[in-house]
Structures are given as C-alpha cells and as structure tokens.
Short mmCIF file of C-alpha atoms in Angstrom, two decimals:
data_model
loop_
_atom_site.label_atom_id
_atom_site.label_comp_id
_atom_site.label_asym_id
_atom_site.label_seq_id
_atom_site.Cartn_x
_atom_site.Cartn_y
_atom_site.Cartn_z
CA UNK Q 1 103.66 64.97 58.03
CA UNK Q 2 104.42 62.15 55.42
CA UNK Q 3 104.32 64.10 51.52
CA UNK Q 4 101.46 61.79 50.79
CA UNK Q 5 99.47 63.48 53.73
CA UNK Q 6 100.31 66.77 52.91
CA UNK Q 7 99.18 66.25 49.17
CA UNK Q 8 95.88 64.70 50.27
CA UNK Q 9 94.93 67.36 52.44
CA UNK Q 10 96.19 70.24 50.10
CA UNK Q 11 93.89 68.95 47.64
CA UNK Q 12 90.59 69.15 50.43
CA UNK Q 13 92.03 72.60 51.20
CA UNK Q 14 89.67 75.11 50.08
CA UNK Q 15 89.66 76.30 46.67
CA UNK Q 16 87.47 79.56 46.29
CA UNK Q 17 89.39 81.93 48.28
CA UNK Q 18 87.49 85.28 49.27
CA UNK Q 19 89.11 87.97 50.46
CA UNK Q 20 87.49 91.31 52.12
CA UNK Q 21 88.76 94.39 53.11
CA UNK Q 22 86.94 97.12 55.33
CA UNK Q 23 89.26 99.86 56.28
CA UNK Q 24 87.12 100.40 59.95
CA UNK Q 25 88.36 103.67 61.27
CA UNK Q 26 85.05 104.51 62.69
CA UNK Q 27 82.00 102.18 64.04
CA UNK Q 28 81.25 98.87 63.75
CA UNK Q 29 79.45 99.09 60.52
CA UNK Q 30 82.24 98.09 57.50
CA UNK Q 31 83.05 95.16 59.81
CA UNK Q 32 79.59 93.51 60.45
CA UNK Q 33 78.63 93.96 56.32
CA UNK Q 34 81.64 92.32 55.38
CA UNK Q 35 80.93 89.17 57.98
CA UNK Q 36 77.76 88.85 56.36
CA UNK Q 37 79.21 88.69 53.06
CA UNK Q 38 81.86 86.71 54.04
CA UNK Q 39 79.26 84.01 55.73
CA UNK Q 40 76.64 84.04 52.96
CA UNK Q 41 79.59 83.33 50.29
CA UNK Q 42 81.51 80.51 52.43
CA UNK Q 43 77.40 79.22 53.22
CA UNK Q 44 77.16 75.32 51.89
CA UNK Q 45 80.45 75.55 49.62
CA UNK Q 46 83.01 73.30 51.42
CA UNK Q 47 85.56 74.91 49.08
CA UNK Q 48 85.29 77.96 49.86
CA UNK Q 49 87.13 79.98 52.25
CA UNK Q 50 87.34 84.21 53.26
CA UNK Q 51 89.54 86.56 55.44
CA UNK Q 52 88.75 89.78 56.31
CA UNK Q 53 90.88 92.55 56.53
CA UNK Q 54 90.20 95.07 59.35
CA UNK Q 55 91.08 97.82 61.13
CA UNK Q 56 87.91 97.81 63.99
CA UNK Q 57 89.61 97.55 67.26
CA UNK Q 58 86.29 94.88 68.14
CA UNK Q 59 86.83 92.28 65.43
CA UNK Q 60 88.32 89.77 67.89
CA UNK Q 61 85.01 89.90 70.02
CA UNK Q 62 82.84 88.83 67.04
CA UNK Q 63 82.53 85.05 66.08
CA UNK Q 64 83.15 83.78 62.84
CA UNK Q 65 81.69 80.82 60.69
CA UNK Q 66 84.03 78.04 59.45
CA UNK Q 67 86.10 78.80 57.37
CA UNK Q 68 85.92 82.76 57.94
CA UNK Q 69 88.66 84.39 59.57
CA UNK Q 70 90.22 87.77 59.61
CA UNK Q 71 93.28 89.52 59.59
CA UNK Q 72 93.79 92.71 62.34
CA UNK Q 73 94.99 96.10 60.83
CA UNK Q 74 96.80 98.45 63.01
CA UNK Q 75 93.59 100.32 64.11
CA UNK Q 76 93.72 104.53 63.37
CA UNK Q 77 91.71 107.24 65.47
CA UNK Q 78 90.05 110.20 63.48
CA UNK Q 79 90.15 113.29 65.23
CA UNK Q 80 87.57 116.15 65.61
CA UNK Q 81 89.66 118.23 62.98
CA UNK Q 82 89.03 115.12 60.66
CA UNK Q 83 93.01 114.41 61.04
CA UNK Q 84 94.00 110.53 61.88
CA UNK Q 85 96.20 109.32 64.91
CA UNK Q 86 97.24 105.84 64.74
CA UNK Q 87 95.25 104.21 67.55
CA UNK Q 88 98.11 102.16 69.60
CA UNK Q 89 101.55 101.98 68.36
CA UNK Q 90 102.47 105.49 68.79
CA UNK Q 91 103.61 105.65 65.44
CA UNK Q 92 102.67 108.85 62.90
CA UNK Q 93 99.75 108.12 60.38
CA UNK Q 94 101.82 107.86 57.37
CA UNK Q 95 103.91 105.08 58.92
CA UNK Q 96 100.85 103.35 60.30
CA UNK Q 97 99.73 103.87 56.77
CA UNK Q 98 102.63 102.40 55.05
CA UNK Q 99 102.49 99.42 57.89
CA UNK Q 100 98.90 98.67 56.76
CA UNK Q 101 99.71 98.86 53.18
CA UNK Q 102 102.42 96.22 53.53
CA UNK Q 103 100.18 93.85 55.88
CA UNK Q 104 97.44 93.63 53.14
CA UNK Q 105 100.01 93.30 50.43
CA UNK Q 106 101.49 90.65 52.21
CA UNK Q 107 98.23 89.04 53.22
CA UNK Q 108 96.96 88.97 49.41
CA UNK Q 109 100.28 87.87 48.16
CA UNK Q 110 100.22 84.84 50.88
CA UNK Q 111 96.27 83.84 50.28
CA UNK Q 112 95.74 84.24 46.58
CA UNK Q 113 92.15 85.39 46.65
CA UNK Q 114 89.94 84.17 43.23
CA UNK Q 115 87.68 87.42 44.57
CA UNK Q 116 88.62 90.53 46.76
CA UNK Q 117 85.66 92.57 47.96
CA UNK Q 118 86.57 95.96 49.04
CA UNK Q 119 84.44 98.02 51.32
CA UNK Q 120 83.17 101.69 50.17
CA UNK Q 121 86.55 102.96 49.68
CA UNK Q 122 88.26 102.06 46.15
CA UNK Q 123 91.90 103.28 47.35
CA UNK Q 124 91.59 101.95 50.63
CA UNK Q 125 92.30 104.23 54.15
CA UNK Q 126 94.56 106.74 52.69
CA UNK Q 127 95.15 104.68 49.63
CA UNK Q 128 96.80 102.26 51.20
CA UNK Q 129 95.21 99.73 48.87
CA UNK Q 130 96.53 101.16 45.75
CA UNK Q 131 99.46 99.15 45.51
CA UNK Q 132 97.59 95.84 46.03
CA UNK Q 133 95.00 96.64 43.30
CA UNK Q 134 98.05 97.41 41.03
CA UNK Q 135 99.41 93.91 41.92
CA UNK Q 136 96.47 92.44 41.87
CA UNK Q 137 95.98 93.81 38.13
CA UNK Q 138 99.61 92.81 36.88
CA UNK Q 139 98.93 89.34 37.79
CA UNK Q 140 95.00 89.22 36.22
CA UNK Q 141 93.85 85.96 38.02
CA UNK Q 142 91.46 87.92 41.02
CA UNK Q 143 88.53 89.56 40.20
CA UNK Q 144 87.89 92.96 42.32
CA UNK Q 145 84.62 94.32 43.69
CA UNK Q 146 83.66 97.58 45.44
CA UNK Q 147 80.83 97.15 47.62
CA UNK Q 148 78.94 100.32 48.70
CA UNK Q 149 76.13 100.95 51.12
CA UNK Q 150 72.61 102.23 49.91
CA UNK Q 151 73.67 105.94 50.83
CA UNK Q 152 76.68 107.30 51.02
CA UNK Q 153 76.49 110.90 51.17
CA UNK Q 154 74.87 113.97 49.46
CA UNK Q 155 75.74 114.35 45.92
CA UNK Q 156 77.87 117.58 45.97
CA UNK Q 157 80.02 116.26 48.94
CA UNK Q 158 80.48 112.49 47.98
CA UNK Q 159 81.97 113.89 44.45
CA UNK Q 160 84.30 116.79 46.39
CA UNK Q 161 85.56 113.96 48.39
CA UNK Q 162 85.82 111.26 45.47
CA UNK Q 163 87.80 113.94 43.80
CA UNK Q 164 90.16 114.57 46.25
CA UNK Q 165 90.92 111.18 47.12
CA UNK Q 166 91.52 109.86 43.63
CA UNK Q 167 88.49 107.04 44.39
CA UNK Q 168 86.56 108.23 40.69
CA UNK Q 169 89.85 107.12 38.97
CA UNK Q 170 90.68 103.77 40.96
CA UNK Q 171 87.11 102.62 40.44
CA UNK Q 172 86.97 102.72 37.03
CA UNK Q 173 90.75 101.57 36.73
CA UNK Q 174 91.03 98.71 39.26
CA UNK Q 175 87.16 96.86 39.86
CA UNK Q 176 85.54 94.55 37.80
CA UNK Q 177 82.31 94.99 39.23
CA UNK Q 178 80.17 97.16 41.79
CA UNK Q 179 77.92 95.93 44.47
CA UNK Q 180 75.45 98.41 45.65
CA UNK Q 181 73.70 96.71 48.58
CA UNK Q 182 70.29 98.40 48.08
CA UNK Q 183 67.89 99.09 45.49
CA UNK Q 184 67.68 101.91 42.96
CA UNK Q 185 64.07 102.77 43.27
CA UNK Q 186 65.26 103.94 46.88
CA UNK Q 187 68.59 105.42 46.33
CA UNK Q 188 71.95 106.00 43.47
CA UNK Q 189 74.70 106.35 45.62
CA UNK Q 190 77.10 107.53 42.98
CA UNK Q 191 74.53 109.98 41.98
CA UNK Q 192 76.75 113.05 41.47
CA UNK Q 193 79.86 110.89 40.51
CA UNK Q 194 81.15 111.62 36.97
CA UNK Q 195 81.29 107.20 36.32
CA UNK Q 196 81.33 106.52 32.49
CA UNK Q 197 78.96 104.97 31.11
CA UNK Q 198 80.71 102.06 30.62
CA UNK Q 199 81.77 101.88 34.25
CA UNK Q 200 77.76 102.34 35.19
CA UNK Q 201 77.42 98.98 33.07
CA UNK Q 202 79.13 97.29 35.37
CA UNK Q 203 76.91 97.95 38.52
CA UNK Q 204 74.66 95.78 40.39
CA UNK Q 205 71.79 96.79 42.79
CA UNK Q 206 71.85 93.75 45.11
CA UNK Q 207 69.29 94.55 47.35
CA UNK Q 208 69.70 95.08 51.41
CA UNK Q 209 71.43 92.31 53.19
CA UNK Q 210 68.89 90.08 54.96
CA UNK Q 211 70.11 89.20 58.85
CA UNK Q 212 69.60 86.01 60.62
CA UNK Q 213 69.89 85.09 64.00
CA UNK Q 214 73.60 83.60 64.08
CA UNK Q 215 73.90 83.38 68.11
CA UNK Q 216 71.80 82.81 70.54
CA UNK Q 217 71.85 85.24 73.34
CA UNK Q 218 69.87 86.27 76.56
CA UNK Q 219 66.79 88.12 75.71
CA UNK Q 220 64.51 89.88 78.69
CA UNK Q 221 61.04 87.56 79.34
CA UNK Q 222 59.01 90.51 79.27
CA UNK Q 223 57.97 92.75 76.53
CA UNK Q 224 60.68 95.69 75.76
CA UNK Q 225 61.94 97.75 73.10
CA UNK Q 226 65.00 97.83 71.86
CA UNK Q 227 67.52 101.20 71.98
CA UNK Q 228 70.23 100.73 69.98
CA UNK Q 229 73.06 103.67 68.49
CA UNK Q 230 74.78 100.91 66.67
CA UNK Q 231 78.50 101.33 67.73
CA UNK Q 232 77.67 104.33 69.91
CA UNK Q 233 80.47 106.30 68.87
CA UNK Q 234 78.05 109.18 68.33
CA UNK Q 235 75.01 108.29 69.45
CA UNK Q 236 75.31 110.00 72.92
CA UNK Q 237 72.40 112.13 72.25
CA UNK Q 238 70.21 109.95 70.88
CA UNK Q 239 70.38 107.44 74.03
CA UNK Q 240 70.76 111.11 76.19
CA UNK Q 241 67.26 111.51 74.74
CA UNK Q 242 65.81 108.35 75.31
CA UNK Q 243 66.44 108.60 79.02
CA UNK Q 244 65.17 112.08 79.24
CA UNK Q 245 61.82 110.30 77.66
CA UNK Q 246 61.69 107.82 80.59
CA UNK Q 247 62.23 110.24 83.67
CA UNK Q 248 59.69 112.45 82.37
CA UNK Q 249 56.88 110.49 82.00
CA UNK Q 250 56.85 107.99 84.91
CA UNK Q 251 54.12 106.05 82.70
CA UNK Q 252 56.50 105.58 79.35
CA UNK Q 253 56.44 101.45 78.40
CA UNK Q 254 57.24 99.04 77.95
CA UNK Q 255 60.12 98.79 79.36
CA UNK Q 256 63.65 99.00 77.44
CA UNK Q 257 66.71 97.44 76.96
CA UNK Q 258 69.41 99.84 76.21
CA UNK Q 259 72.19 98.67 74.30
CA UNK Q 260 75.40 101.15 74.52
CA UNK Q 261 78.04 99.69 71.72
CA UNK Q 262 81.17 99.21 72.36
CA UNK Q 263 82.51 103.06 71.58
CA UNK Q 264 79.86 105.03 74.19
CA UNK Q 265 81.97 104.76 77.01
CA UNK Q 266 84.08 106.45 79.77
CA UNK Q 267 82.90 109.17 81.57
CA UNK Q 268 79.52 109.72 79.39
CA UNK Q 269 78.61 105.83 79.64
CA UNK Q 270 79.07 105.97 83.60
CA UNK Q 271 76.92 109.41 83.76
CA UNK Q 272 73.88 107.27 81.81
CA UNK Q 273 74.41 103.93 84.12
CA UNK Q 274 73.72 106.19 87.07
CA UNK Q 275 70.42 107.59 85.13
CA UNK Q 276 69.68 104.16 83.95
CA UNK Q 277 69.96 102.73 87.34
CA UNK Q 278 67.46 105.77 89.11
CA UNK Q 279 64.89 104.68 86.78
CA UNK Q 280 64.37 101.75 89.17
CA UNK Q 281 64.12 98.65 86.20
CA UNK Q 282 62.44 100.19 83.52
CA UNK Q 283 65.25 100.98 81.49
CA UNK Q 284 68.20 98.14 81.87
CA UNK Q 285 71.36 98.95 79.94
CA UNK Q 286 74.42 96.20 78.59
CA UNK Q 287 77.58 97.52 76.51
CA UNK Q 288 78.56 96.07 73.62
CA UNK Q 289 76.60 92.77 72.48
CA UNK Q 290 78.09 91.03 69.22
CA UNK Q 291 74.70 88.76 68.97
CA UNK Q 292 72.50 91.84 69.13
CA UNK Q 293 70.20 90.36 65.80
CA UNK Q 294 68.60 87.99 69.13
CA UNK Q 295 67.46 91.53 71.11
CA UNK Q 296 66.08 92.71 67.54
CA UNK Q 297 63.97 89.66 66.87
CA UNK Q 298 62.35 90.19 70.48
CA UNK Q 299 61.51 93.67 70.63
CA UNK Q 300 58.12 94.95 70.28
CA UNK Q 301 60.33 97.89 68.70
CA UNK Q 302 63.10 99.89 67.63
CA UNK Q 303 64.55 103.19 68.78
CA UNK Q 304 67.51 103.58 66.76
CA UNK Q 305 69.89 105.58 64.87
CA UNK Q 306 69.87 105.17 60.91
CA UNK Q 307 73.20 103.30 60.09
CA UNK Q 308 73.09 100.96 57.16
CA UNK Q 309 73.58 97.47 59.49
CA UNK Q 310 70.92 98.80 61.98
CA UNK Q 311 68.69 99.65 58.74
CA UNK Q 312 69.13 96.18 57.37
CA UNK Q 313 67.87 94.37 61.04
CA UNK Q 314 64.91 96.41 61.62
CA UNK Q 315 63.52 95.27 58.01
CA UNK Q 316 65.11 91.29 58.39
CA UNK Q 317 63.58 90.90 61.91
CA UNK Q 318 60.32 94.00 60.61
CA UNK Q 319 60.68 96.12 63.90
CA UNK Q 320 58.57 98.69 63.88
CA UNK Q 321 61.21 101.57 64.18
CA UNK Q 322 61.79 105.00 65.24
CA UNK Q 323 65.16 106.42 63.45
CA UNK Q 324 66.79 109.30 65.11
CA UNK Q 325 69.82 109.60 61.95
CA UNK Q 326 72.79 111.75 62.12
CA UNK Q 327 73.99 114.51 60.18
CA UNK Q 328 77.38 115.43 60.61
CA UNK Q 329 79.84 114.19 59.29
CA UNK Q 330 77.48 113.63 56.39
CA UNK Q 331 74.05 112.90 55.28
CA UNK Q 332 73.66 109.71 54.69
CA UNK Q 333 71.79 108.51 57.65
CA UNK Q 334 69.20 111.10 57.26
CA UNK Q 335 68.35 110.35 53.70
CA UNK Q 336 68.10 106.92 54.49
CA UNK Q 337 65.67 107.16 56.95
CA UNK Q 338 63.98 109.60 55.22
CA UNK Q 339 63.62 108.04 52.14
CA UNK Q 340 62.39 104.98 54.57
CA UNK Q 341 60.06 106.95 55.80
CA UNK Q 342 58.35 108.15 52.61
CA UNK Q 343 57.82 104.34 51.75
CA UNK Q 344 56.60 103.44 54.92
CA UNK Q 345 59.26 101.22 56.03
CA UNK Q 346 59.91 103.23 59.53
CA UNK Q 347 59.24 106.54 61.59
CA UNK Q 348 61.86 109.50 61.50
CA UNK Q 349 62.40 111.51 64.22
CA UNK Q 350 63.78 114.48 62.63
CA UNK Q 351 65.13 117.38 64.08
CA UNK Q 352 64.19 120.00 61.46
CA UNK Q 353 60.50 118.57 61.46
CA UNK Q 354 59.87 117.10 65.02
CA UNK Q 355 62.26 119.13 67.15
CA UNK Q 356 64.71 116.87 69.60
CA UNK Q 357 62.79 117.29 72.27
CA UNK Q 358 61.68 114.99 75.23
CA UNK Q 359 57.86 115.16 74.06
CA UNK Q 360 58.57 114.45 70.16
CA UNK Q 361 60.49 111.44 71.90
CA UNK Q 362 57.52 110.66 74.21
CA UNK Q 363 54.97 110.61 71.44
CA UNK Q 364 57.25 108.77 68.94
CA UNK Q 365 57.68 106.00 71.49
CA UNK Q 366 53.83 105.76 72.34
CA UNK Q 367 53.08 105.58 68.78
CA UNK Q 368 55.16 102.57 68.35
CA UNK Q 369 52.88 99.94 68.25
CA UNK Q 370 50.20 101.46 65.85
CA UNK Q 371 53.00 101.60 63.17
CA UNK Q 372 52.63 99.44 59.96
CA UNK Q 373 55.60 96.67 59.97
CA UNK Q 374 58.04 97.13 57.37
CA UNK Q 375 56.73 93.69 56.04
CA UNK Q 376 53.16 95.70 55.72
CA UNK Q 377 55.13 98.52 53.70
CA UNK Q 378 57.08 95.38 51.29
CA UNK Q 379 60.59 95.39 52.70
CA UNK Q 380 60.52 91.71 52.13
CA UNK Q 381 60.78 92.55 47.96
CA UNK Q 382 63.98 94.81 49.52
CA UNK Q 383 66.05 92.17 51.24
CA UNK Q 384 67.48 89.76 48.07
CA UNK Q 385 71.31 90.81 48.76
CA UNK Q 386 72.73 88.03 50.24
CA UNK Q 387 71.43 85.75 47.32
CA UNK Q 388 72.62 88.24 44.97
CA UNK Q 389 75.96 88.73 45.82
CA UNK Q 390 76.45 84.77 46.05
CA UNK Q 391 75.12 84.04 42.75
CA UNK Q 392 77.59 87.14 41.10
CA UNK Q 393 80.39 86.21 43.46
CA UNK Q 394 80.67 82.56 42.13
CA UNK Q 395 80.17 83.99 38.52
CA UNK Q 396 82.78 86.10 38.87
CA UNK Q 397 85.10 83.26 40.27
CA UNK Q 398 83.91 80.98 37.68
CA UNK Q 399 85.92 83.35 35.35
CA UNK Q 400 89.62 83.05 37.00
CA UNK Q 401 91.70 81.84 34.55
#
C-alpha cells in the first residue's frame, strides 16, 4: 500500500479504543455483560473501537457488532474441590496462568486502550492482571474501571475472599472508577468490604443493563414459556424440576420451550431429551442459543434461574418470572431474587420457603399469568445502565492525556 494510503486510512482508524476483560472460568455470564458494554460504547461513535478479553470456551459462537472483537484466553476448568485445571492444553494452572498473563499484556501493549473495563475481579483469574494494571499505571494514559454485578455475594464471604485474593488492595490501588451495574436502593455489593472512603467516592450505581433484541431468531407460533438455566452449568435441577412439573400434571400449559445452554450436556442432557421427547410436544428443548433475548421477548413467561444477565432480560423484555436461584457456591442469586421479589419485580421459588417440590413447581407455573409485570412493579426506573456507562465511559476518555 502506497505511504499516502496508509496515512489516510490510519487517520479514519478508530480512535477511542475500549478494552474489556472478563476472566470466564465459569458460565456465560462475564462474557454476555461485557458484549453489551462493549456494543452500547462502540453504538453511533465511528471512532470508537473494543476487544474483549476472554476465557469462555463459547465466545466464538456469539456475534459481534462492528468494530467489536475479542481476544480468546486459554480457557481453565474449576473443579469440585474449587481447584483449577487448565481446560485444553494440558498444561498446569500456574503455566496456563502465566500464558494468560502474557497474552493480555501483550494484547494491551499492542492496542493501547484510552479505557480498560475489567470484569468483577480487580487482579484478574489468579491475578494474572496484576502486571498489566502495573503497566498500565507506569504509563498513566488509560483510565481503569471495575465493573461489578448488582450482587456478588454475602457480606462475610465476599470480604474473606477479597482478603485472600489481594482484590481490597488492587481496587483501591489500580481503578479510577467503579461501575456497579444496579441500583443501591436494591443492593451494596461491597457491603462488608473495608473500601475507604475516598475509594467509595469514586463509585457509580449505573443501573441494570437494558437488553435489546440484536438477532433475529426462530421463535415457536404458539404461546410458550420460556425455561432457561442461563449457561446450564448448574442448572440441572432446576430444568430436572421443570420436567417433573410437566409429567405430573398432564394438563400443565402452555407449552414450553426449554433452552439447555451450552454447559448442560453429556450424559445428563441426553437423559432430559429422552424425557423431553415422552412428553409428546409440550415441552420442546434446543442447546445453546446465542440470540436467546428473541425467545424472551415471546414468552408469555419465565422459568429461570437468578443470574445477573437472565435478571437483566426478564425486566428489558418484563417477563413475568419465576426464579429458582442457586446457593452454592455463594449467595448471590438468592438475594437477588429475593430482594426482586420483595419489590415485586418477579416470583421466587425458594427452597427454604416453598420446598423444591413438583407441586410448588406446578402452582408457581399456573400462577404465571396473574403476576404483575415487572413494568407494573417500575423496573423501567431500574434499567438506565447502558446510558450510564456511555456517558462516564466517554468522560473518562475525554481525560487521556
């Protein structure tokens, strides 16, 4: 290419560079916030440009706007004992570690972000971000932001594991700024976290991340509700349940559409296809479905478990939802939903309360259409992230230099 060429188009190369990392051990969750993000921020700016950094093993089966990309991270496995495997390379953790560590380096040295946002964990999988925030810092033209979810776990654990990881320490030495994607009338996160005040100054309650339909994708012509366990990973029970609801009571509608995710599989996800397929029609099941905001905006309603992506599409597309939430490894689903539930927002189906049993599953589906919408219980007053987080992301690039 001629110099003259190259100059021309270097200067309509993007100029507001956005990077975001999500360290994705687990789930599908860290990946799909930080497409949102990256969309909303790259949204009508024709110089602005993100990569995400990754470590979900299903990145490459999501689209991406223009001018959003992402970068793969060797993926890692965490193991009942809460130990980590690396996922493919047959390489120990601490090398898989150190090989991450040097891709992002690499990748933030090579791309030059104005803005990195960092997903939930301020010293990255095993602190393999540490050394990138340090460069990042030496050099003092990229401002840094951690993002966290609404919930992230009960008080007393969140600070045990903050502790132990070093994360109290990074945040206040490393970000500029903190993104809580929720409100505070709902939920502190980093209650229990021992942030100076001057650190709490710099915190901003965004709001929940409003969801759009981005695809289009087949949708069933007659009415269904929607079953959902997010990535599925650990929402075996939960869909376990659902079926139990169907065979039991021949007269259970309307129909559903079971959606697995892309980690229930194997031997459990070919025990529920043979279930699914006795029911004769009235449940119909797919895997794992990257445009799954199109099934939410057609439902008549929402079984579901209570991650913080699912959360956000019930009240964007106002589902009226049932919420079956975790509780190990941690709380956070179940204070979500039940803090959702005390507002109105959705229906819990909790264990300690309702019992996980067929019936409570039985009734909780009947009930489904006499619930208030979230719209009926305000959620729309809940969903200003997006527009949040665009207006303090181009403040905070308006500040390079």
């Amino acid at each position: 290419m001629p110099q003259e060429a190259i100059v021309q188009a270097n200067a309509r190369a993007p100029s507001r560079r956005i990077m975001l990392y999500s360290h994705d051990t687990f789930g599908l969750g860290h990946l799909r916030r930080s497409r949102a993000l990256a969309t909303a921020l790259t949204a009508g700016d024709d110089k602005a440009s993100a990569i995400i950094l990754t470590g979900s093993p299903v990145a490459g089966r999501f689209t991406f706007p223009e001018r959003v990309d992402h970068i793969r991270l060797p993926g890692v496995t965490k193991l009942p004992d809460g130990s980590y495997v690396s996922s493919t390379l047959g390489l120990d953790i601490d090398a898989t570690t150190n090989l991450r560590a040097g891709l992002i380096q690499s990748a933030v040295e090579q791309y030059r972000p104005d803005l990195l946002i960092v997903d939930k964990e301020p010293t990255g999988f095993r602190g393999e971000l540490l050394p990138t925030l340090e460069w990042l810092q030496a050099q003092g033209d990229c401002r840094v932001v951690l993002g966290l979810r609404d919930v992230l776990d009960e008080p007393e654990r969140l600070a045990a594991e903050w502790e132990r990881k070093g994360a109290v320490k990074a945040a206040e030495a490393f970000y500029d700024e903190f993104w809580v994607y929720g409100v505070e009338e709902i939920y502190d996160p980093t209650s229990g976290l021992p942030f100076s005040d001057e650190t709490r100054s710099r915190m901003h309650y965004t709001g929940y991340l409003r969801r759009q339909l981005t695809d289009n994708a087949d949708v069933p012509d007659e009415p269904y509700i929607l079953i959902t366990p997010g990535g599925g990973g650990d929402g075996a029970a939960m869909v376990s349940l659902v079926l139990d609801a169907y065979e039991a009571d021949p007269t259970l509608g309307p129909k559903a559409m079971l959606v697995y995710g892309p980690f229930l599989s194997g031997e459990v996800r070919e025990a529920m296809d043979a279930r699914v397929e006795a029911l004769g029609g009235r449940v119909v099941a797919t895997g794992f479905d990257s445009r799954i905001e199109a099934l939410f905006a057609k439902a008549q309603g929402v079984v579901c478990m209570g991650g913080y992506n699912t959360f956000c599409e019930v009240l964007s597309f106002d589902r009226r939802a049932v919420i079956v939430p975790r509780t190990v490894p941690r709380l956070e689903q179940w204070i979500r939903a039940s803090r959702a539930e005390e507002l109105g927002l959705v229906r819990m189906l909790d264990d300690g309360r309702d019992g996980m049993t067929v019936d409570a599953m039985i009734k909780a589906i009947r009930a489904l259409p006499t619930q208030q919408t979230p719209s009926q219980a305000g959620a729309d007053d809940l969903l200003n992230g997006l527009n949040v987080v665009v207006e303090r992301g181009r403040a905070l690039m308006g500040q390079k230099g």
